[in-house]
mmCIF file of C-alpha atoms and ligand atoms in Angstrom:
data_model
loop_
_atom_site.group_PDB
_atom_site.id
_atom_site.type_symbol
_atom_site.label_atom_id
_atom_site.label_comp_id
_atom_site.label_asym_id
_atom_site.label_seq_id
_atom_site.Cartn_x
_atom_site.Cartn_y
_atom_site.Cartn_z
ATOM 1 C CA MET A 80 -29.562 18.830 55.036
ATOM 2 C CA ALA A 81 -26.934 16.209 54.175
ATOM 3 C CA ALA A 82 -28.994 14.668 51.317
ATOM 4 C CA PRO A 83 -29.465 17.846 49.201
ATOM 5 C CA SER A 84 -25.800 18.719 49.659
ATOM 6 C CA SER A 85 -24.550 15.354 48.332
ATOM 7 C CA GLU A 86 -27.152 15.564 45.498
ATOM 8 C CA ALA A 87 -25.733 18.955 44.544
ATOM 9 C CA LEU A 88 -22.221 17.511 44.644
ATOM 10 C CA ARG A 89 -23.265 14.684 42.324
ATOM 11 C CA LEU A 90 -24.844 17.186 39.929
ATOM 12 C CA LEU A 91 -21.639 19.218 39.943
ATOM 13 C CA GLN A 92 -19.603 16.067 39.206
ATOM 14 C CA VAL A 93 -21.906 15.142 36.312
ATOM 15 C CA CYS A 94 -21.582 18.676 34.906
ATOM 16 C CA LEU A 95 -17.789 18.509 35.131
ATOM 17 C CA TRP A 96 -17.694 15.129 33.369
ATOM 18 C CA LEU A 97 -19.996 16.376 30.617
ATOM 19 C CA THR A 98 -17.803 19.444 30.098
ATOM 20 C CA LEU A 99 -14.713 17.222 29.885
ATOM 21 C CA ILE A 100 -16.319 14.773 27.433
ATOM 22 C CA VAL A 101 -17.605 17.561 25.177
ATOM 23 C CA GLY A 102 -14.166 19.198 25.347
ATOM 24 C CA ILE A 103 -12.410 16.005 24.254
ATOM 25 C CA GLY A 104 -15.016 15.566 21.531
ATOM 26 C CA LEU A 105 -14.338 19.049 20.173
ATOM 27 C CA VAL A 106 -10.580 18.464 20.148
ATOM 28 C CA ARG A 107 -11.016 15.151 18.313
ATOM 29 C CA ALA A 108 -13.484 16.610 15.827
ATOM 30 C CA ASP A 109 -11.066 19.453 15.098
ATOM 31 C CA CYS A 110 -8.112 17.102 14.578
ATOM 32 C CA GLY A 111 -10.237 14.875 12.342
ATOM 33 C CA CYS A 112 -11.472 17.752 10.168
ATOM 34 C CA ASN A 113 -7.989 19.138 9.673
ATOM 35 C CA ALA A 114 -6.676 15.735 8.677
ATOM 36 C CA ALA A 115 -9.566 15.230 6.273
ATOM 37 C CA ASN A 116 -9.107 18.616 4.619
ATOM 38 C CA ARG A 117 -5.368 18.148 4.321
ATOM 39 C CA HIS A 118 -5.934 15.146 2.162
ATOM 40 C CA GLY A 119 -8.814 16.608 0.186
ATOM 41 C CA GLN A 120 -11.496 14.320 1.562
ATOM 42 C CA GLY A 121 -14.862 15.479 2.755
ATOM 43 C CA THR A 122 -14.716 18.689 0.729
ATOM 44 C CA GLU A 123 -16.789 20.036 -2.142
ATOM 45 C CA LYS A 124 -13.705 19.722 -4.318
ATOM 46 C CA HIS A 125 -13.551 16.017 -3.563
ATOM 47 C CA ARG A 126 -17.237 15.587 -4.352
ATOM 48 C CA HIS A 127 -16.698 16.846 -7.881
ATOM 49 C CA GLY A 128 -13.205 15.424 -8.463
ATOM 50 C CA ALA A 129 -12.445 12.686 -10.945
ATOM 51 C CA ALA A 130 -12.386 10.125 -8.157
ATOM 52 C CA PHE A 131 -15.931 10.959 -7.055
ATOM 53 C CA LYS A 132 -17.561 9.021 -9.862
ATOM 54 C CA TYR A 133 -16.144 5.846 -8.309
ATOM 55 C CA SER A 134 -17.092 6.690 -4.737
ATOM 56 C CA GLN A 135 -19.594 4.613 -2.827
ATOM 57 C CA GLU A 136 -21.693 7.738 -2.381
ATOM 58 C CA ALA A 137 -21.992 8.142 -6.116
ATOM 59 C CA ASN A 138 -23.182 4.572 -6.379
ATOM 60 C CA GLU A 139 -25.136 4.042 -3.186
ATOM 61 C CA LYS A 140 -25.979 7.531 -1.872
ATOM 62 C CA VAL A 141 -25.969 6.303 1.697
ATOM 63 C CA SER A 142 -23.289 8.451 3.323
ATOM 64 C CA GLY A 143 -21.032 11.467 2.982
ATOM 65 C CA PRO A 144 -18.020 11.527 0.649
ATOM 66 C CA GLY A 145 -14.852 10.045 1.995
ATOM 67 C CA GLU A 146 -16.692 8.095 4.671
ATOM 68 C CA THR A 147 -15.207 4.649 4.963
ATOM 69 C CA LYS A 148 -17.589 1.858 5.833
ATOM 70 C CA ASP A 149 -15.037 -0.935 5.755
ATOM 71 C CA ARG A 150 -12.716 -0.127 8.640
ATOM 72 C CA ASP A 151 -12.824 -3.694 9.964
ATOM 73 C CA LYS A 152 -9.781 -4.693 7.930
ATOM 74 C CA MET A 153 -7.861 -1.531 8.794
ATOM 75 C CA ILE A 154 -5.565 -0.706 11.687
ATOM 76 C CA LEU A 155 -5.638 2.712 13.343
ATOM 77 C CA LEU A 156 -1.960 3.553 13.659
ATOM 78 C CA PRO A 157 -0.984 5.912 16.492
ATOM 79 C CA ALA A 158 0.409 9.374 15.820
ATOM 80 C CA GLY A 159 4.166 9.336 16.227
ATOM 81 C CA ILE A 160 7.667 10.325 15.203
ATOM 82 C CA PHE A 161 9.900 7.865 13.368
ATOM 83 C CA THR A 162 13.136 7.724 11.399
ATOM 84 C CA MET A 163 12.354 7.610 7.681
ATOM 85 C CA GLY A 164 15.024 6.420 5.244
ATOM 86 C CA THR A 165 18.492 5.390 6.355
ATOM 87 C CA ASP A 166 22.041 6.720 6.602
ATOM 88 C CA LYS A 167 23.276 3.283 5.517
ATOM 89 C CA PRO A 168 21.604 2.916 2.130
ATOM 90 C CA ASP A 169 21.932 -0.441 0.382
ATOM 91 C CA ILE A 170 20.814 1.104 -2.917
ATOM 92 C CA PRO A 171 21.955 4.767 -2.706
ATOM 93 C CA GLN A 172 20.768 5.648 -6.224
ATOM 94 C CA ASP A 173 17.180 5.023 -5.084
ATOM 95 C CA GLY A 174 17.365 7.913 -2.618
ATOM 96 C CA GLU A 175 17.131 5.766 0.522
ATOM 97 C CA SER A 176 19.138 8.348 2.472
ATOM 98 C CA PRO A 177 19.415 10.475 4.510
ATOM 99 C CA ALA A 178 17.673 9.306 7.664
ATOM 100 C CA ARG A 179 15.253 12.029 8.768
ATOM 101 C CA ARG A 180 12.801 12.467 11.622
ATOM 102 C CA VAL A 181 9.212 12.465 10.465
ATOM 103 C CA GLN A 182 6.126 13.204 12.538
ATOM 104 C CA LEU A 183 2.781 11.768 11.466
ATOM 105 C CA ASP A 184 -0.777 12.182 12.651
ATOM 106 C CA SER A 185 -2.762 9.057 13.433
ATOM 107 C CA PHE A 186 -4.192 7.328 10.324
ATOM 108 C CA TYR A 187 -5.815 4.092 9.209
ATOM 109 C CA MET A 188 -3.933 1.504 7.133
ATOM 110 C CA ASP A 189 -5.316 -1.575 5.368
ATOM 111 C CA MET A 190 -4.152 -4.747 7.125
ATOM 112 C CA TYR A 191 -3.730 -6.489 3.771
ATOM 113 C CA GLU A 192 -2.855 -5.770 0.169
ATOM 114 C CA VAL A 193 -6.050 -5.286 -1.884
ATOM 115 C CA SER A 194 -7.100 -8.720 -3.160
ATOM 116 C CA ASN A 195 -8.449 -9.856 -6.514
ATOM 117 C CA LEU A 196 -11.830 -10.494 -4.873
ATOM 118 C CA GLU A 197 -12.021 -6.927 -3.540
ATOM 119 C CA PHE A 198 -10.951 -5.425 -6.862
ATOM 120 C CA ASP A 199 -13.548 -7.585 -8.626
ATOM 121 C CA LYS A 200 -16.316 -6.024 -6.477
ATOM 122 C CA PHE A 201 -15.081 -2.561 -7.463
ATOM 123 C CA VAL A 202 -15.026 -3.408 -11.175
ATOM 124 C CA THR A 203 -18.434 -5.099 -11.033
ATOM 125 C CA VAL A 204 -20.087 -1.985 -9.575
ATOM 126 C CA THR A 205 -18.153 0.792 -11.332
ATOM 127 C CA LYS A 206 -17.339 -0.945 -14.655
ATOM 128 C CA HIS A 207 -13.818 0.448 -14.188
ATOM 129 C CA VAL A 208 -11.502 -0.517 -17.058
ATOM 130 C CA THR A 209 -7.865 -0.745 -15.961
ATOM 131 C CA GLU A 210 -5.114 0.952 -17.930
ATOM 132 C CA ALA A 211 -3.562 -2.427 -18.803
ATOM 133 C CA GLU A 212 -6.872 -3.332 -20.453
ATOM 134 C CA LYS A 213 -6.976 0.005 -22.306
ATOM 135 C CA PHE A 214 -3.379 -0.337 -23.518
ATOM 136 C CA GLY A 215 -3.986 -3.993 -24.361
ATOM 137 C CA ASP A 216 -0.853 -5.270 -22.631
ATOM 138 C CA SER A 217 1.086 -5.331 -19.376
ATOM 139 C CA PHE A 218 4.527 -6.460 -18.186
ATOM 140 C CA VAL A 219 4.892 -10.070 -17.055
ATOM 141 C CA PHE A 220 7.950 -11.856 -15.664
ATOM 142 C CA GLU A 221 9.221 -14.198 -18.398
ATOM 143 C CA GLY A 222 9.578 -17.146 -16.003
ATOM 144 C CA LEU A 223 5.788 -17.234 -15.504
ATOM 145 C CA LEU A 224 4.817 -17.356 -19.188
ATOM 146 C CA SER A 225 3.739 -20.356 -21.227
ATOM 147 C CA GLU A 226 5.882 -21.165 -24.286
ATOM 148 C CA GLU A 227 2.910 -20.267 -26.497
ATOM 149 C CA VAL A 228 2.594 -16.758 -25.072
ATOM 150 C CA LYS A 229 6.384 -16.236 -25.039
ATOM 151 C CA SER A 230 6.784 -17.225 -28.689
ATOM 152 C CA GLY A 231 4.618 -14.301 -29.815
ATOM 153 C CA ILE A 232 6.731 -11.599 -28.135
ATOM 154 C CA ASP A 233 9.802 -10.041 -29.694
ATOM 155 C CA LYS A 234 10.486 -6.899 -27.683
ATOM 156 C CA ALA A 235 11.848 -6.753 -24.174
ATOM 157 C CA VAL A 236 13.366 -4.240 -21.761
ATOM 158 C CA ALA A 237 17.092 -4.211 -22.525
ATOM 159 C CA ALA A 238 18.184 -3.581 -18.929
ATOM 160 C CA ALA A 239 15.788 -6.203 -17.561
ATOM 161 C CA PRO A 240 15.212 -8.841 -20.244
ATOM 162 C CA TRP A 241 13.043 -10.933 -17.916
ATOM 163 C CA TRP A 242 10.204 -8.412 -18.321
ATOM 164 C CA LEU A 243 8.045 -8.993 -21.373
ATOM 165 C CA PRO A 244 5.100 -6.891 -22.580
ATOM 166 C CA VAL A 245 2.328 -9.445 -22.914
ATOM 167 C CA LYS A 246 -0.771 -8.750 -25.002
ATOM 168 C CA GLY A 247 -3.931 -9.505 -23.045
ATOM 169 C CA ALA A 248 -2.180 -9.558 -19.662
ATOM 170 C CA ASP A 249 -4.316 -7.760 -17.073
ATOM 171 C CA TRP A 250 -5.575 -8.211 -13.501
ATOM 172 C CA ARG A 251 -7.912 -11.044 -14.556
ATOM 173 C CA HIS A 252 -5.182 -12.683 -16.670
ATOM 174 C CA PRO A 253 -1.935 -12.150 -14.738
ATOM 175 C CA GLU A 254 0.220 -14.302 -17.071
ATOM 176 C CA GLY A 255 -1.588 -13.431 -20.289
ATOM 177 C CA PRO A 256 -4.776 -14.611 -22.036
ATOM 178 C CA ASP A 257 -4.304 -18.285 -21.144
ATOM 179 C CA SER A 258 -4.220 -17.559 -17.382
ATOM 180 C CA ASN A 259 -6.899 -16.618 -14.835
ATOM 181 C CA ILE A 260 -7.366 -15.752 -11.142
ATOM 182 C CA SER A 261 -10.056 -18.285 -10.190
ATOM 183 C CA ASP A 262 -7.775 -19.964 -7.648
ATOM 184 C CA ARG A 263 -6.137 -16.659 -6.586
ATOM 185 C CA LEU A 264 -9.085 -14.540 -5.436
ATOM 186 C CA ASP A 265 -7.416 -13.999 -2.047
ATOM 187 C CA HIS A 266 -4.080 -13.007 -3.657
ATOM 188 C CA PRO A 267 -3.113 -9.348 -4.249
ATOM 189 C CA VAL A 268 -4.565 -7.782 -7.382
ATOM 190 C CA LEU A 269 -1.787 -7.198 -9.951
ATOM 191 C CA HIS A 270 -1.459 -5.285 -13.234
ATOM 192 C CA VAL A 271 -3.082 -2.215 -11.675
ATOM 193 C CA SER A 272 -1.629 1.199 -12.451
ATOM 194 C CA TRP A 273 -1.312 4.035 -9.931
ATOM 195 C CA ASN A 274 -4.398 5.571 -11.518
ATOM 196 C CA ASP A 275 -6.361 2.309 -11.120
ATOM 197 C CA ALA A 276 -5.228 1.982 -7.498
ATOM 198 C CA SER A 277 -6.214 5.582 -6.706
ATOM 199 C CA ALA A 278 -9.662 5.041 -8.254
ATOM 200 C CA TYR A 279 -10.198 1.906 -6.152
ATOM 201 C CA CYS A 280 -9.174 3.605 -2.898
ATOM 202 C CA ALA A 281 -11.456 6.586 -3.629
ATOM 203 C CA TRP A 282 -14.351 4.228 -4.312
ATOM 204 C CA VAL A 283 -14.046 2.626 -0.884
ATOM 205 C CA GLY A 284 -13.741 6.046 0.758
ATOM 206 C CA LYS A 285 -10.004 5.759 1.296
ATOM 207 C CA ARG A 286 -6.821 6.985 -0.407
ATOM 208 C CA LEU A 287 -3.339 5.698 -1.190
ATOM 209 C CA PRO A 288 -0.884 6.092 1.733
ATOM 210 C CA THR A 289 1.875 8.676 1.452
ATOM 211 C CA GLU A 290 5.376 7.193 1.274
ATOM 212 C CA ALA A 291 6.001 8.382 4.847
ATOM 213 C CA GLU A 292 2.807 6.719 6.095
ATOM 214 C CA TRP A 293 3.684 3.513 4.241
ATOM 215 C CA GLU A 294 7.202 3.393 5.706
ATOM 216 C CA TYR A 295 5.946 4.202 9.222
ATOM 217 C CA ALA A 296 3.421 1.360 8.851
ATOM 218 C CA CYS A 297 6.126 -0.974 7.503
ATOM 219 C CA ARG A 298 8.375 -0.428 10.506
ATOM 220 C CA GLY A 299 5.656 -1.603 12.870
ATOM 221 C CA GLY A 300 6.915 0.518 15.756
ATOM 222 C CA LEU A 301 10.566 -0.599 15.499
ATOM 223 C CA GLU A 302 13.367 1.950 15.034
ATOM 224 C CA ASN A 303 16.085 1.623 12.397
ATOM 225 C CA ARG A 304 15.449 -1.990 11.423
ATOM 226 C CA LEU A 305 15.783 -3.399 7.934
ATOM 227 C CA PHE A 306 12.550 -5.384 7.903
ATOM 228 C CA PRO A 307 9.132 -5.011 9.567
ATOM 229 C CA TRP A 308 10.153 -7.672 12.124
ATOM 230 C CA GLY A 309 13.851 -6.835 12.716
ATOM 231 C CA ASN A 310 17.237 -7.136 11.029
ATOM 232 C CA LYS A 311 17.396 -10.876 10.237
ATOM 233 C CA LEU A 312 15.626 -11.944 7.048
ATOM 234 C CA GLN A 313 14.831 -15.385 8.447
ATOM 235 C CA PRO A 314 14.787 -15.379 12.275
ATOM 236 C CA LYS A 315 15.279 -18.994 13.462
ATOM 237 C CA GLY A 316 15.134 -20.076 9.837
ATOM 238 C CA GLU A 317 11.503 -19.006 9.421
ATOM 239 C CA HIS A 318 10.157 -17.107 6.455
ATOM 240 C CA PHE A 319 8.510 -13.796 7.347
ATOM 241 C CA ALA A 320 7.801 -12.605 3.809
ATOM 242 C CA ASN A 321 7.193 -13.880 0.296
ATOM 243 C CA VAL A 322 10.404 -13.146 -1.617
ATOM 244 C CA TRP A 323 12.665 -15.128 -3.986
ATOM 245 C CA GLN A 324 14.830 -18.035 -2.820
ATOM 246 C CA GLY A 325 17.302 -19.584 -5.266
ATOM 247 C CA VAL A 326 19.114 -17.882 -8.131
ATOM 248 C CA PHE A 327 17.437 -14.978 -9.897
ATOM 249 C CA PRO A 328 16.103 -15.087 -12.582
ATOM 250 C CA THR A 329 16.556 -18.747 -13.454
ATOM 251 C CA ASN A 330 15.778 -20.747 -10.318
ATOM 252 C CA ASN A 331 13.015 -19.916 -7.846
ATOM 253 C CA SER A 332 13.041 -22.684 -5.254
ATOM 254 C CA GLY A 333 9.848 -21.452 -3.588
ATOM 255 C CA GLU A 334 11.296 -22.371 -0.201
ATOM 256 C CA ASP A 335 8.882 -19.942 1.481
ATOM 257 C CA GLY A 336 5.965 -21.828 -0.078
ATOM 258 C CA TYR A 337 5.353 -19.571 -3.066
ATOM 259 C CA VAL A 338 7.029 -19.000 -6.437
ATOM 260 C CA GLN A 339 4.392 -16.395 -7.261
ATOM 261 C CA THR A 340 2.071 -14.363 -5.043
ATOM 262 C CA SER A 341 0.602 -15.749 -1.827
ATOM 263 C CA PRO A 342 -2.764 -15.018 -0.196
ATOM 264 C CA VAL A 343 -2.735 -11.521 1.325
ATOM 265 C CA THR A 344 -3.248 -13.043 4.795
ATOM 266 C CA MET A 345 -0.130 -15.260 4.713
ATOM 267 C CA PHE A 346 3.092 -14.743 6.706
ATOM 268 C CA PRO A 347 3.256 -13.135 10.154
ATOM 269 C CA ALA A 348 1.879 -9.641 10.728
ATOM 270 C CA ASN A 349 4.239 -6.898 11.938
ATOM 271 C CA GLY A 350 4.038 -5.045 15.249
ATOM 272 C CA TYR A 351 1.098 -2.953 14.009
ATOM 273 C CA GLY A 352 -0.819 -6.020 12.787
ATOM 274 C CA LEU A 353 -0.118 -5.380 9.079
ATOM 275 C CA TYR A 354 0.585 -8.214 6.612
ATOM 276 C CA ASN A 355 3.025 -8.450 3.702
ATOM 277 C CA MET A 356 4.301 -4.884 3.992
ATOM 278 C CA VAL A 357 7.446 -6.248 2.359
ATOM 279 C CA GLY A 358 7.343 -8.949 -0.277
ATOM 280 C CA ASN A 359 4.393 -10.507 -2.123
ATOM 281 C CA ALA A 360 3.317 -7.473 -4.231
ATOM 282 C CA TRP A 361 4.962 -4.061 -4.552
ATOM 283 C CA GLU A 362 2.631 -1.325 -3.283
ATOM 284 C CA TRP A 363 1.875 2.065 -4.812
ATOM 285 C CA THR A 364 2.072 5.192 -2.621
ATOM 286 C CA SER A 365 0.648 8.640 -3.370
ATOM 287 C CA ASP A 366 4.038 10.447 -3.557
ATOM 288 C CA TRP A 367 5.782 11.649 -6.687
ATOM 289 C CA TRP A 368 9.256 10.137 -7.085
ATOM 290 C CA ASP A 369 12.431 12.055 -6.262
ATOM 291 C CA THR A 370 15.793 10.745 -5.045
ATOM 292 C CA SER A 371 17.051 13.845 -3.235
ATOM 293 C CA HIS A 372 15.810 14.495 0.288
ATOM 294 C CA THR A 373 16.886 16.897 3.011
ATOM 295 C CA ALA A 374 17.693 15.677 6.518
ATOM 296 C CA ASP A 375 15.232 18.238 7.925
ATOM 297 C CA ASP A 376 12.481 17.139 10.285
ATOM 298 C CA ALA A 377 9.116 16.854 8.559
ATOM 299 C CA TYR A 378 5.441 16.805 9.578
ATOM 300 C CA ASN A 379 2.994 14.734 7.505
ATOM 301 C CA PRO A 380 5.184 14.994 4.363
ATOM 302 C CA ASN A 381 3.480 14.060 1.113
ATOM 303 C CA GLY A 382 6.372 14.129 -1.336
ATOM 304 C CA PRO A 383 7.413 16.489 -4.130
ATOM 305 C CA PRO A 384 4.706 18.736 -5.653
ATOM 306 C CA SER A 385 5.142 17.201 -9.107
ATOM 307 C CA GLY A 386 7.036 14.557 -11.027
ATOM 308 C CA THR A 387 6.817 11.914 -13.709
ATOM 309 C CA ASP A 388 6.859 8.709 -11.644
ATOM 310 C CA ARG A 389 5.114 7.567 -8.467
ATOM 311 C CA VAL A 390 6.803 5.860 -5.521
ATOM 312 C CA LYS A 391 6.235 2.162 -4.866
ATOM 313 C CA LYS A 392 7.405 0.362 -1.726
ATOM 314 C CA GLY A 393 8.083 -3.058 -0.230
ATOM 315 C CA GLY A 394 9.474 -5.227 -3.021
ATOM 316 C CA SER A 395 7.745 -8.369 -4.251
ATOM 317 C CA TYR A 396 7.845 -12.167 -4.549
ATOM 318 C CA MET A 397 10.407 -11.559 -7.322
ATOM 319 C CA CYS A 398 12.943 -9.791 -5.102
ATOM 320 C CA HIS A 399 16.250 -11.455 -4.265
ATOM 321 C CA LYS A 400 19.156 -9.832 -2.451
ATOM 322 C CA SER A 401 21.433 -10.423 -5.458
ATOM 323 C CA TYR A 402 19.657 -8.002 -7.763
ATOM 324 C CA CYS A 403 16.705 -6.334 -6.034
ATOM 325 C CA TYR A 404 17.359 -5.962 -2.324
ATOM 326 C CA ARG A 405 14.262 -3.841 -1.970
ATOM 327 C CA TYR A 406 12.187 -5.837 0.529
ATOM 328 C CA ARG A 407 13.360 -3.396 3.236
ATOM 329 C CA CYS A 408 11.236 -0.645 4.789
ATOM 330 C CA ALA A 409 13.643 2.110 3.663
ATOM 331 C CA ALA A 410 13.880 0.744 0.109
ATOM 332 C CA ARG A 411 11.916 2.387 -2.666
ATOM 333 C CA SER A 412 11.381 2.295 -6.389
ATOM 334 C CA GLN A 413 9.148 3.934 -8.985
ATOM 335 C CA ASN A 414 6.979 3.596 -12.065
ATOM 336 C CA THR A 415 5.000 5.976 -14.248
ATOM 337 C CA PRO A 416 1.411 6.265 -12.981
ATOM 338 C CA ASP A 417 0.046 4.349 -15.984
ATOM 339 C CA SER A 418 2.453 1.385 -15.605
ATOM 340 C CA SER A 419 1.396 -2.064 -14.500
ATOM 341 C CA SER A 420 3.102 -5.404 -14.020
ATOM 342 C CA SER A 421 2.776 -8.914 -12.625
ATOM 343 C CA ASN A 422 4.312 -7.983 -9.252
ATOM 344 C CA LEU A 423 2.763 -4.597 -8.473
ATOM 345 C CA GLY A 424 -0.363 -4.012 -6.354
ATOM 346 C CA PHE A 425 -1.397 -1.691 -3.515
ATOM 347 C CA ARG A 426 -3.237 -1.173 -0.247
ATOM 348 C CA CYS A 427 -5.236 1.859 0.906
ATOM 349 C CA ALA A 428 -5.013 4.226 3.875
ATOM 350 C CA ALA A 429 -7.493 6.688 5.365
ATOM 351 C CA SER A 430 -7.286 9.850 7.412
ATOM 352 C CA VAL A 431 -8.844 9.876 10.864
HETATM 353 CA CA1 LIG B 939 8.528 -16.831 -2.621
HETATM 354 CA CA1 LIG B 940 3.554 -6.059 -0.190
#
């Protein structure tokens, strides 16, 4: 009599476990679907959107839309609440304040900025032509140009004379026609517009991060710190990011090892395992630009409904505290979606 009774007990236990597992599965599936719909992925609309023509499905027909196959270089960040922005803005006119509590669902973030090698794969398959190539020029920092290229340029940005529009500058030729990326395939792709970046992310089944997601990722789990690793730019004298040392714009000492971009895998990762969130290349986000924010709590905010410029975050190898103290997590800046330059790249995110 004892044997059947314990067998029945085991059966009951198995049934309970199965019920629990299925229950958890349903909850997860529900959360995942909501997240996917919120960001327009996995829907009929997405299938026929402009981005679809660049999707892997369109090219390979091996999986559903929005399905990412390359999650190995992504980090699944936990859902959480963090303080976005700051009540002590260093550049108030950028709209760094006020500090506000923001709640985010869990999401995936690329560990690294998108590299030249990765962008090359995208262009090879899709034949994507970047906006810099269509316009025929892109902005390059004067200090990187050869005398030959510089001599042919007569217009500059009055407020920032170190930026020059260079004919033939694009992602394959970051300093103009006489430059190339053959020894920089593992560096961040540059001279990509917001539209180019969005097309790339859609092709790999991802999307650009919202500004809130980007800033949450930048902070690496720390609260109210300037940088992804803390408040000191160089703890124990070590360099934690690729920025400018010396006197801007005339003397870049390259004390951190790089006067231009560095490989996307260089410098220590932050608490979430993400590299170069500040410094190296600026990174596009999906939000429209606005400098006025409320202090209200927010849940998965995705920025203003419309605008003329898109938000970029993190600063670049050109940033120095004296003129562009924007290699802080709360710092922000903007460009029109068709702009490109020699210090602006991106990384992708994905919904769970
Ligand atoms: Ca540097
Ligand atoms: Ca960066």
